[in-house]
Amino acid sequence: MNEAPSTENAPEFTGRPAAVYLGSALLLAFFLVLVFAWRDNGQRKTLETTAELTAVGDAHYFPMPPVPAPPVEPPFPAVAAFHGQSLYLADYRKHTYQPDDMTRVGVTDEGGYIVYQAPKREKDADERKKGEMYYLRLSPLEYLKTRVVKAGQEEKEAK
């Protein structure tokens, strides 16, 4: 009566075929994930690109031009070229802006300095009539205001 049950007569596990199919499917899915991850990793440079549109992270500072002896009056000299047009100093003052307020608009033709635009304010409307204003970065928070002088404007400013 105290006999151990015989394992030879035990019925076979009924879920075995389903378990084998499920295990095979999971192994195949894992293999496919590995293949796609390896393929995407090889194309990382083309799939993942970023572009910074503000001055954050720019450490290529424009050298401040020497300030002439007083009195300093317009017309001021051209300090750089942008899209084939000369950028003239608007003044010799350093203007303070937060890096995330400045918008990147391009690079100078020579020197590779990044050109920025400040947020537009209504009080600057008269300034903008003299020509489009651009800024060159001097230090982490300081910028040099420049402008593209419109045709015929140089003679008016000289008078």
Short mmCIF file of N, CA and C in Angstrom, two decimals:
data_model
loop_
_atom_site.label_atom_id
_atom_site.label_comp_id
_atom_site.label_asym_id
_atom_site.label_seq_id
_atom_site.Cartn_x
_atom_site.Cartn_y
_atom_site.Cartn_z
N MET A 1 0.79 -1.18 0.00
CA MET A 1 0.00 0.00 0.00
C MET A 1 0.84 1.27 0.00
N ASN A 2 1.96 1.18 0.53
CA ASN A 2 2.83 2.34 0.55
C ASN A 2 3.75 2.34 -0.66
N GLU A 3 3.23 2.03 -1.75
CA GLU A 3 4.05 2.01 -2.96
C GLU A 3 4.09 3.40 -3.60
N ALA A 4 5.25 3.73 -4.14
CA ALA A 4 5.40 5.02 -4.82
C ALA A 4 4.74 4.92 -6.18
N PRO A 5 4.12 6.00 -6.62
CA PRO A 5 3.48 5.95 -7.93
C PRO A 5 4.53 5.80 -9.02
N SER A 6 4.23 5.11 -10.00
CA SER A 6 5.14 4.83 -11.10
C SER A 6 5.13 6.02 -12.07
N THR A 7 6.35 6.46 -12.45
CA THR A 7 6.46 7.59 -13.38
C THR A 7 6.32 7.13 -14.82
N GLU A 8 6.40 5.88 -15.04
CA GLU A 8 6.28 5.37 -16.40
C GLU A 8 4.86 5.50 -16.93
N ASN A 9 3.90 5.41 -16.06
CA ASN A 9 2.51 5.46 -16.48
C ASN A 9 1.91 6.86 -16.35
N ALA A 10 2.72 7.88 -15.93
CA ALA A 10 2.20 9.23 -15.74
C ALA A 10 1.86 9.83 -17.10
N PRO A 11 0.75 10.55 -17.19
CA PRO A 11 0.38 11.15 -18.48
C PRO A 11 1.36 12.28 -18.85
N GLU A 12 1.58 12.50 -20.14
CA GLU A 12 2.49 13.54 -20.63
C GLU A 12 1.88 14.91 -20.34
N PHE A 13 2.78 15.94 -20.13
CA PHE A 13 2.35 17.32 -19.86
C PHE A 13 1.59 17.82 -21.08
N THR A 14 0.37 18.24 -20.91
CA THR A 14 -0.48 18.58 -22.05
C THR A 14 -0.15 19.95 -22.66
N GLY A 15 0.51 20.82 -21.92
CA GLY A 15 0.82 22.15 -22.44
C GLY A 15 2.20 22.25 -23.07
N ARG A 16 2.87 21.13 -23.22
CA ARG A 16 4.25 21.16 -23.73
C ARG A 16 4.34 21.75 -25.14
N PRO A 17 3.54 21.37 -26.11
CA PRO A 17 3.67 21.98 -27.45
C PRO A 17 3.45 23.50 -27.42
N ALA A 18 2.48 23.96 -26.64
CA ALA A 18 2.22 25.40 -26.56
C ALA A 18 3.41 26.11 -25.91
N ALA A 19 4.01 25.51 -24.89
CA ALA A 19 5.17 26.11 -24.22
C ALA A 19 6.36 26.19 -25.16
N VAL A 20 6.56 25.18 -25.98
CA VAL A 20 7.67 25.19 -26.94
C VAL A 20 7.44 26.29 -27.98
N TYR A 21 6.22 26.42 -28.51
CA TYR A 21 5.92 27.48 -29.48
C TYR A 21 6.09 28.87 -28.86
N LEU A 22 5.60 29.04 -27.65
CA LEU A 22 5.72 30.33 -26.97
C LEU A 22 7.19 30.67 -26.71
N GLY A 23 7.96 29.72 -26.24
CA GLY A 23 9.39 29.94 -26.00
C GLY A 23 10.12 30.27 -27.28
N SER A 24 9.80 29.57 -28.36
CA SER A 24 10.43 29.85 -29.66
C SER A 24 10.07 31.25 -30.15
N ALA A 25 8.81 31.63 -29.99
CA ALA A 25 8.37 32.96 -30.44
C ALA A 25 9.08 34.05 -29.63
N LEU A 26 9.20 33.88 -28.33
CA LEU A 26 9.90 34.87 -27.50
C LEU A 26 11.38 34.95 -27.87
N LEU A 27 12.00 33.82 -28.13
CA LEU A 27 13.40 33.81 -28.54
C LEU A 27 13.59 34.50 -29.89
N LEU A 28 12.68 34.27 -30.82
CA LEU A 28 12.73 34.93 -32.12
C LEU A 28 12.52 36.44 -31.98
N ALA A 29 11.57 36.86 -31.15
CA ALA A 29 11.33 38.29 -30.93
C ALA A 29 12.56 38.95 -30.31
N PHE A 30 13.18 38.30 -29.36
CA PHE A 30 14.40 38.85 -28.73
C PHE A 30 15.51 38.98 -29.77
N PHE A 31 15.66 37.99 -30.63
CA PHE A 31 16.66 38.04 -31.68
C PHE A 31 16.38 39.20 -32.65
N LEU A 32 15.12 39.41 -33.02
CA LEU A 32 14.76 40.52 -33.91
C LEU A 32 15.06 41.87 -33.26
N VAL A 33 14.77 42.01 -31.97
CA VAL A 33 15.08 43.25 -31.26
C VAL A 33 16.58 43.51 -31.29
N LEU A 34 17.38 42.48 -31.08
CA LEU A 34 18.83 42.64 -31.13
C LEU A 34 19.30 43.06 -32.53
N VAL A 35 18.73 42.46 -33.57
CA VAL A 35 19.12 42.81 -34.94
C VAL A 35 18.75 44.26 -35.24
N PHE A 36 17.54 44.69 -34.89
CA PHE A 36 17.13 46.08 -35.15
C PHE A 36 17.96 47.07 -34.33
N ALA A 37 18.27 46.74 -33.10
CA ALA A 37 19.10 47.63 -32.27
C ALA A 37 20.50 47.76 -32.87
N TRP A 38 21.06 46.67 -33.34
CA TRP A 38 22.39 46.71 -33.96
C TRP A 38 22.36 47.54 -35.24
N ARG A 39 21.29 47.38 -36.04
CA ARG A 39 21.16 48.13 -37.29
C ARG A 39 20.98 49.63 -37.02
N ASP A 40 20.14 49.99 -36.06
CA ASP A 40 19.93 51.40 -35.73
C ASP A 40 21.19 52.03 -35.15
N ASN A 41 21.93 51.28 -34.38
CA ASN A 41 23.16 51.81 -33.80
C ASN A 41 24.16 52.16 -34.89
N GLY A 42 24.16 51.41 -35.97
CA GLY A 42 25.05 51.71 -37.10
C GLY A 42 24.63 52.96 -37.85
N GLN A 43 23.37 53.36 -37.76
CA GLN A 43 22.86 54.55 -38.45
C GLN A 43 22.60 55.71 -37.49
N ARG A 44 23.21 55.68 -36.32
CA ARG A 44 22.93 56.67 -35.29
C ARG A 44 23.19 58.10 -35.77
N LYS A 45 24.26 58.33 -36.51
CA LYS A 45 24.59 59.69 -36.95
C LYS A 45 23.53 60.26 -37.88
N THR A 46 22.90 59.43 -38.69
CA THR A 46 21.87 59.95 -39.59
C THR A 46 20.50 59.98 -38.93
N LEU A 47 20.25 59.13 -37.97
CA LEU A 47 18.94 59.09 -37.31
C LEU A 47 18.81 60.14 -36.22
N GLU A 48 19.89 60.43 -35.51
CA GLU A 48 19.83 61.35 -34.38
C GLU A 48 20.68 62.57 -34.65
N THR A 49 20.03 63.67 -34.97
CA THR A 49 20.74 64.92 -35.15
C THR A 49 20.07 65.98 -34.29
N THR A 50 20.88 66.89 -33.77
CA THR A 50 20.35 67.99 -32.98
C THR A 50 20.89 69.30 -33.53
N ALA A 51 20.13 70.33 -33.37
CA ALA A 51 20.57 71.66 -33.79
C ALA A 51 20.21 72.64 -32.69
N GLU A 52 21.20 73.35 -32.21
CA GLU A 52 20.98 74.35 -31.18
C GLU A 52 20.63 75.66 -31.86
N LEU A 53 19.48 76.22 -31.56
CA LEU A 53 19.02 77.44 -32.22
C LEU A 53 19.24 78.69 -31.37
N THR A 54 19.83 78.52 -30.20
CA THR A 54 20.11 79.66 -29.34
C THR A 54 21.61 79.76 -29.13
N ALA A 55 22.04 80.66 -28.26
CA ALA A 55 23.46 80.85 -27.99
C ALA A 55 23.99 79.91 -26.91
N VAL A 56 23.16 79.06 -26.40
CA VAL A 56 23.58 78.14 -25.34
C VAL A 56 24.66 77.21 -25.88
N GLY A 57 25.78 77.15 -25.19
CA GLY A 57 26.87 76.26 -25.56
C GLY A 57 27.88 76.84 -26.52
N ASP A 58 27.65 78.03 -27.03
CA ASP A 58 28.60 78.65 -27.96
C ASP A 58 29.74 79.27 -27.17
N ALA A 59 30.95 78.75 -27.34
CA ALA A 59 32.12 79.27 -26.63
C ALA A 59 33.13 79.88 -27.60
N HIS A 60 32.72 80.15 -28.83
CA HIS A 60 33.59 80.75 -29.85
C HIS A 60 33.28 82.25 -29.87
N TYR A 61 34.01 83.01 -29.03
CA TYR A 61 33.70 84.42 -28.82
C TYR A 61 34.38 85.32 -29.84
N PHE A 62 33.66 86.35 -30.25
CA PHE A 62 34.19 87.35 -31.18
C PHE A 62 35.12 88.29 -30.39
N PRO A 63 36.29 88.62 -30.93
CA PRO A 63 37.18 89.54 -30.21
C PRO A 63 36.66 90.97 -30.28
N MET A 64 36.60 91.63 -29.14
CA MET A 64 36.11 93.01 -29.07
C MET A 64 37.06 93.92 -29.84
N PRO A 65 36.56 94.68 -30.82
CA PRO A 65 37.44 95.60 -31.54
C PRO A 65 37.93 96.71 -30.62
N PRO A 66 39.13 97.23 -30.87
CA PRO A 66 39.65 98.29 -30.01
C PRO A 66 38.79 99.55 -30.11
N VAL A 67 38.53 100.15 -28.96
CA VAL A 67 37.72 101.36 -28.90
C VAL A 67 38.63 102.56 -29.18
N PRO A 68 38.28 103.38 -30.17
CA PRO A 68 39.12 104.54 -30.46
C PRO A 68 39.03 105.59 -29.34
N ALA A 69 39.95 106.54 -29.37
CA ALA A 69 39.95 107.60 -28.36
C ALA A 69 38.69 108.45 -28.50
N PRO A 70 38.15 108.94 -27.37
CA PRO A 70 36.93 109.76 -27.44
C PRO A 70 37.19 111.05 -28.21
N PRO A 71 36.25 111.66 -28.79
CA PRO A 71 34.84 111.27 -28.88
C PRO A 71 34.62 110.21 -29.96
N VAL A 72 33.82 109.22 -29.63
CA VAL A 72 33.52 108.14 -30.57
C VAL A 72 32.17 108.44 -31.21
N GLU A 73 32.18 108.69 -32.50
CA GLU A 73 30.94 109.04 -33.20
C GLU A 73 30.81 108.20 -34.47
N PRO A 74 29.57 107.97 -34.91
CA PRO A 74 29.36 107.24 -36.15
C PRO A 74 29.92 108.01 -37.33
N PRO A 75 30.20 107.39 -38.42
CA PRO A 75 29.98 105.98 -38.74
C PRO A 75 31.06 105.10 -38.13
N PHE A 76 30.62 103.96 -37.64
CA PHE A 76 31.55 103.00 -37.05
C PHE A 76 32.05 102.05 -38.13
N PRO A 77 33.18 101.41 -37.90
CA PRO A 77 33.76 100.53 -38.93
C PRO A 77 33.02 99.19 -39.04
N ALA A 78 33.23 98.55 -40.17
CA ALA A 78 32.72 97.19 -40.36
C ALA A 78 33.63 96.23 -39.61
N VAL A 79 33.04 95.27 -38.91
CA VAL A 79 33.83 94.32 -38.12
C VAL A 79 33.78 92.90 -38.66
N ALA A 80 32.79 92.60 -39.48
CA ALA A 80 32.64 91.25 -40.03
C ALA A 80 31.77 91.32 -41.27
N ALA A 81 31.67 90.20 -41.97
CA ALA A 81 30.79 90.09 -43.13
C ALA A 81 29.84 88.92 -42.89
N PHE A 82 28.59 89.11 -43.30
CA PHE A 82 27.56 88.10 -43.11
C PHE A 82 26.74 88.03 -44.39
N HIS A 83 26.74 86.88 -45.06
CA HIS A 83 26.06 86.69 -46.35
C HIS A 83 26.50 87.73 -47.37
N GLY A 84 27.79 88.04 -47.37
CA GLY A 84 28.34 88.97 -48.34
C GLY A 84 28.11 90.44 -48.02
N GLN A 85 27.42 90.74 -46.92
CA GLN A 85 27.18 92.12 -46.52
C GLN A 85 28.02 92.44 -45.29
N SER A 86 28.52 93.66 -45.23
CA SER A 86 29.34 94.07 -44.09
C SER A 86 28.47 94.33 -42.87
N LEU A 87 28.96 93.88 -41.71
CA LEU A 87 28.31 94.17 -40.43
C LEU A 87 29.06 95.33 -39.80
N TYR A 88 28.37 96.45 -39.63
CA TYR A 88 28.96 97.64 -39.03
C TYR A 88 28.58 97.71 -37.56
N LEU A 89 29.49 98.20 -36.74
CA LEU A 89 29.17 98.38 -35.33
C LEU A 89 28.02 99.37 -35.19
N ALA A 90 27.09 99.07 -34.31
CA ALA A 90 26.03 100.03 -33.99
C ALA A 90 26.53 100.98 -32.91
N ASP A 91 27.35 100.47 -32.02
CA ASP A 91 28.01 101.25 -30.97
C ASP A 91 29.11 100.38 -30.37
N TYR A 92 29.85 100.92 -29.44
CA TYR A 92 30.93 100.16 -28.81
C TYR A 92 30.50 99.60 -27.45
N ARG A 93 29.22 99.69 -27.11
CA ARG A 93 28.75 99.17 -25.83
C ARG A 93 28.58 97.66 -25.91
N LYS A 94 28.77 97.02 -24.77
CA LYS A 94 28.49 95.58 -24.66
C LYS A 94 27.05 95.43 -24.18
N HIS A 95 26.27 94.67 -24.90
CA HIS A 95 24.86 94.47 -24.56
C HIS A 95 24.71 93.12 -23.87
N THR A 96 23.93 93.08 -22.81
CA THR A 96 23.77 91.86 -22.01
C THR A 96 22.44 91.18 -22.35
N TYR A 97 22.53 89.90 -22.70
CA TYR A 97 21.36 89.06 -22.96
C TYR A 97 21.63 87.67 -22.42
N GLN A 98 20.60 86.98 -22.03
CA GLN A 98 20.72 85.58 -21.64
C GLN A 98 20.92 84.75 -22.91
N PRO A 99 21.76 83.71 -22.85
CA PRO A 99 22.02 82.92 -24.07
C PRO A 99 20.78 82.30 -24.70
N ASP A 100 19.80 81.94 -23.90
CA ASP A 100 18.61 81.31 -24.48
C ASP A 100 17.64 82.33 -25.07
N ASP A 101 17.91 83.65 -24.91
CA ASP A 101 17.09 84.68 -25.55
C ASP A 101 17.55 84.97 -26.97
N MET A 102 18.80 84.66 -27.27
CA MET A 102 19.37 84.98 -28.58
C MET A 102 19.04 83.87 -29.58
N THR A 103 18.75 84.26 -30.81
CA THR A 103 18.43 83.30 -31.87
C THR A 103 19.57 83.27 -32.88
N ARG A 104 20.06 82.09 -33.14
CA ARG A 104 21.16 81.89 -34.09
C ARG A 104 20.64 82.06 -35.52
N VAL A 105 21.30 82.93 -36.30
CA VAL A 105 20.83 83.17 -37.67
C VAL A 105 21.86 82.78 -38.72
N GLY A 106 23.09 82.54 -38.33
CA GLY A 106 24.09 82.14 -39.31
C GLY A 106 25.50 82.30 -38.78
N VAL A 107 26.46 82.26 -39.70
CA VAL A 107 27.88 82.32 -39.36
C VAL A 107 28.52 83.40 -40.22
N THR A 108 29.49 84.13 -39.64
CA THR A 108 30.19 85.15 -40.41
C THR A 108 30.94 84.50 -41.56
N ASP A 109 31.16 85.29 -42.61
CA ASP A 109 31.82 84.75 -43.80
C ASP A 109 33.26 84.35 -43.51
N GLU A 110 33.95 85.09 -42.68
CA GLU A 110 35.32 84.74 -42.31
C GLU A 110 35.38 84.65 -40.79
N GLY A 111 36.15 83.75 -40.29
CA GLY A 111 36.28 83.61 -38.84
C GLY A 111 35.33 82.60 -38.23
N GLY A 112 34.21 82.34 -38.86
CA GLY A 112 33.28 81.33 -38.35
C GLY A 112 32.59 81.70 -37.06
N TYR A 113 32.41 82.98 -36.78
CA TYR A 113 31.69 83.40 -35.58
C TYR A 113 30.19 83.34 -35.84
N ILE A 114 29.44 82.92 -34.84
CA ILE A 114 28.00 82.78 -35.01
C ILE A 114 27.33 84.14 -34.84
N VAL A 115 26.39 84.42 -35.73
CA VAL A 115 25.65 85.68 -35.72
C VAL A 115 24.28 85.41 -35.10
N TYR A 116 23.86 86.32 -34.21
CA TYR A 116 22.59 86.16 -33.48
C TYR A 116 21.67 87.34 -33.73
N GLN A 117 20.40 87.14 -33.42
CA GLN A 117 19.43 88.23 -33.35
C GLN A 117 18.81 88.19 -31.98
N ALA A 118 18.57 89.38 -31.44
CA ALA A 118 17.94 89.50 -30.12
C ALA A 118 16.42 89.46 -30.30
N PRO A 119 15.70 89.22 -29.22
CA PRO A 119 14.24 89.28 -29.32
C PRO A 119 13.81 90.68 -29.76
N LYS A 120 12.85 90.76 -30.63
CA LYS A 120 12.40 92.07 -31.13
C LYS A 120 11.57 92.77 -30.06
N ARG A 121 11.91 94.05 -29.84
CA ARG A 121 11.17 94.88 -28.90
C ARG A 121 10.64 96.09 -29.65
N GLU A 122 9.52 96.61 -29.18
CA GLU A 122 8.93 97.76 -29.85
C GLU A 122 9.80 99.00 -29.74
N LYS A 123 10.55 99.13 -28.65
CA LYS A 123 11.38 100.32 -28.49
C LYS A 123 12.56 100.33 -29.47
N ASP A 124 12.87 99.19 -30.09
CA ASP A 124 13.96 99.11 -31.07
C ASP A 124 13.48 99.34 -32.50
N ALA A 125 12.22 99.70 -32.70
CA ALA A 125 11.68 99.85 -34.05
C ALA A 125 12.44 100.92 -34.84
N ASP A 126 12.78 102.04 -34.20
CA ASP A 126 13.52 103.10 -34.89
C ASP A 126 14.92 102.63 -35.25
N GLU A 127 15.53 101.83 -34.38
CA GLU A 127 16.87 101.29 -34.65
C GLU A 127 16.84 100.39 -35.87
N ARG A 128 15.80 99.57 -36.00
CA ARG A 128 15.71 98.62 -37.10
C ARG A 128 15.52 99.31 -38.45
N LYS A 129 15.00 100.54 -38.43
CA LYS A 129 14.84 101.28 -39.69
C LYS A 129 16.19 101.62 -40.31
N LYS A 130 17.22 101.72 -39.47
CA LYS A 130 18.57 102.03 -39.96
C LYS A 130 19.22 100.82 -40.62
N GLY A 131 18.73 99.66 -40.35
CA GLY A 131 19.27 98.43 -40.92
C GLY A 131 19.04 97.28 -39.96
N GLU A 132 19.05 96.08 -40.50
CA GLU A 132 18.83 94.88 -39.69
C GLU A 132 19.93 94.75 -38.64
N MET A 133 19.54 94.48 -37.39
CA MET A 133 20.51 94.39 -36.29
C MET A 133 20.89 92.93 -36.03
N TYR A 134 22.19 92.71 -35.88
CA TYR A 134 22.72 91.40 -35.54
C TYR A 134 23.68 91.56 -34.37
N TYR A 135 23.94 90.46 -33.69
CA TYR A 135 24.82 90.48 -32.52
C TYR A 135 25.91 89.43 -32.67
N LEU A 136 27.10 89.77 -32.19
CA LEU A 136 28.22 88.84 -32.13
C LEU A 136 28.54 88.61 -30.66
N ARG A 137 28.77 87.38 -30.28
CA ARG A 137 28.98 87.04 -28.87
C ARG A 137 30.40 87.37 -28.43
N LEU A 138 30.50 88.15 -27.34
CA LEU A 138 31.79 88.55 -26.78
C LEU A 138 32.19 87.71 -25.58
N SER A 139 31.22 87.30 -24.78
CA SER A 139 31.44 86.51 -23.57
C SER A 139 30.13 85.78 -23.27
N PRO A 140 30.07 85.01 -22.19
CA PRO A 140 28.84 84.25 -21.95
C PRO A 140 27.55 85.07 -21.94
N LEU A 141 27.58 86.32 -21.47
CA LEU A 141 26.36 87.11 -21.42
C LEU A 141 26.43 88.41 -22.21
N GLU A 142 27.57 88.72 -22.85
CA GLU A 142 27.74 90.00 -23.52
C GLU A 142 27.81 89.83 -25.03
N TYR A 143 27.18 90.78 -25.73
CA TYR A 143 27.11 90.74 -27.18
C TYR A 143 27.44 92.11 -27.75
N LEU A 144 27.96 92.12 -28.95
CA LEU A 144 28.29 93.34 -29.67
C LEU A 144 27.22 93.57 -30.73
N LYS A 145 26.56 94.73 -30.67
CA LYS A 145 25.48 95.02 -31.61
C LYS A 145 26.08 95.52 -32.92
N THR A 146 25.66 94.89 -34.02
CA THR A 146 26.09 95.30 -35.35
C THR A 146 24.85 95.46 -36.22
N ARG A 147 25.04 96.06 -37.38
CA ARG A 147 23.91 96.18 -38.29
C ARG A 147 24.41 96.15 -39.72
N VAL A 148 23.52 95.71 -40.59
CA VAL A 148 23.77 95.80 -42.03
C VAL A 148 23.20 97.14 -42.44
N VAL A 149 24.06 98.02 -42.92
CA VAL A 149 23.62 99.36 -43.29
C VAL A 149 22.98 99.31 -44.66
N LYS A 150 21.78 99.88 -44.76
CA LYS A 150 21.07 99.90 -46.04
C LYS A 150 21.78 100.83 -47.01
N ALA A 151 21.58 100.61 -48.30
CA ALA A 151 22.22 101.42 -49.33
C ALA A 151 21.84 102.88 -49.15
N GLY A 152 22.83 103.76 -49.20
CA GLY A 152 22.60 105.19 -49.03
C GLY A 152 22.56 105.62 -47.58
N GLN A 153 22.49 104.68 -46.66
CA GLN A 153 22.41 105.01 -45.23
C GLN A 153 23.75 105.48 -44.70
N GLU A 154 24.86 104.97 -45.27
CA GLU A 154 26.19 105.35 -44.79
C GLU A 154 26.41 106.85 -44.94
N GLU A 155 25.99 107.42 -46.07
CA GLU A 155 26.19 108.84 -46.28
C GLU A 155 25.37 109.66 -45.29
N LYS A 156 24.14 109.21 -44.99
CA LYS A 156 23.28 109.93 -44.05
C LYS A 156 23.89 109.93 -42.66
N GLU A 157 24.45 108.78 -42.24
CA GLU A 157 25.03 108.69 -40.90
C GLU A 157 26.31 109.50 -40.79
N ALA A 158 27.04 109.63 -41.88
CA ALA A 158 28.29 110.38 -41.85
C ALA A 158 28.03 111.88 -41.69
N LYS A 159 26.85 112.35 -42.12
CA LYS A 159 26.55 113.80 -42.07
C LYS A 159 26.10 114.25 -40.72
#
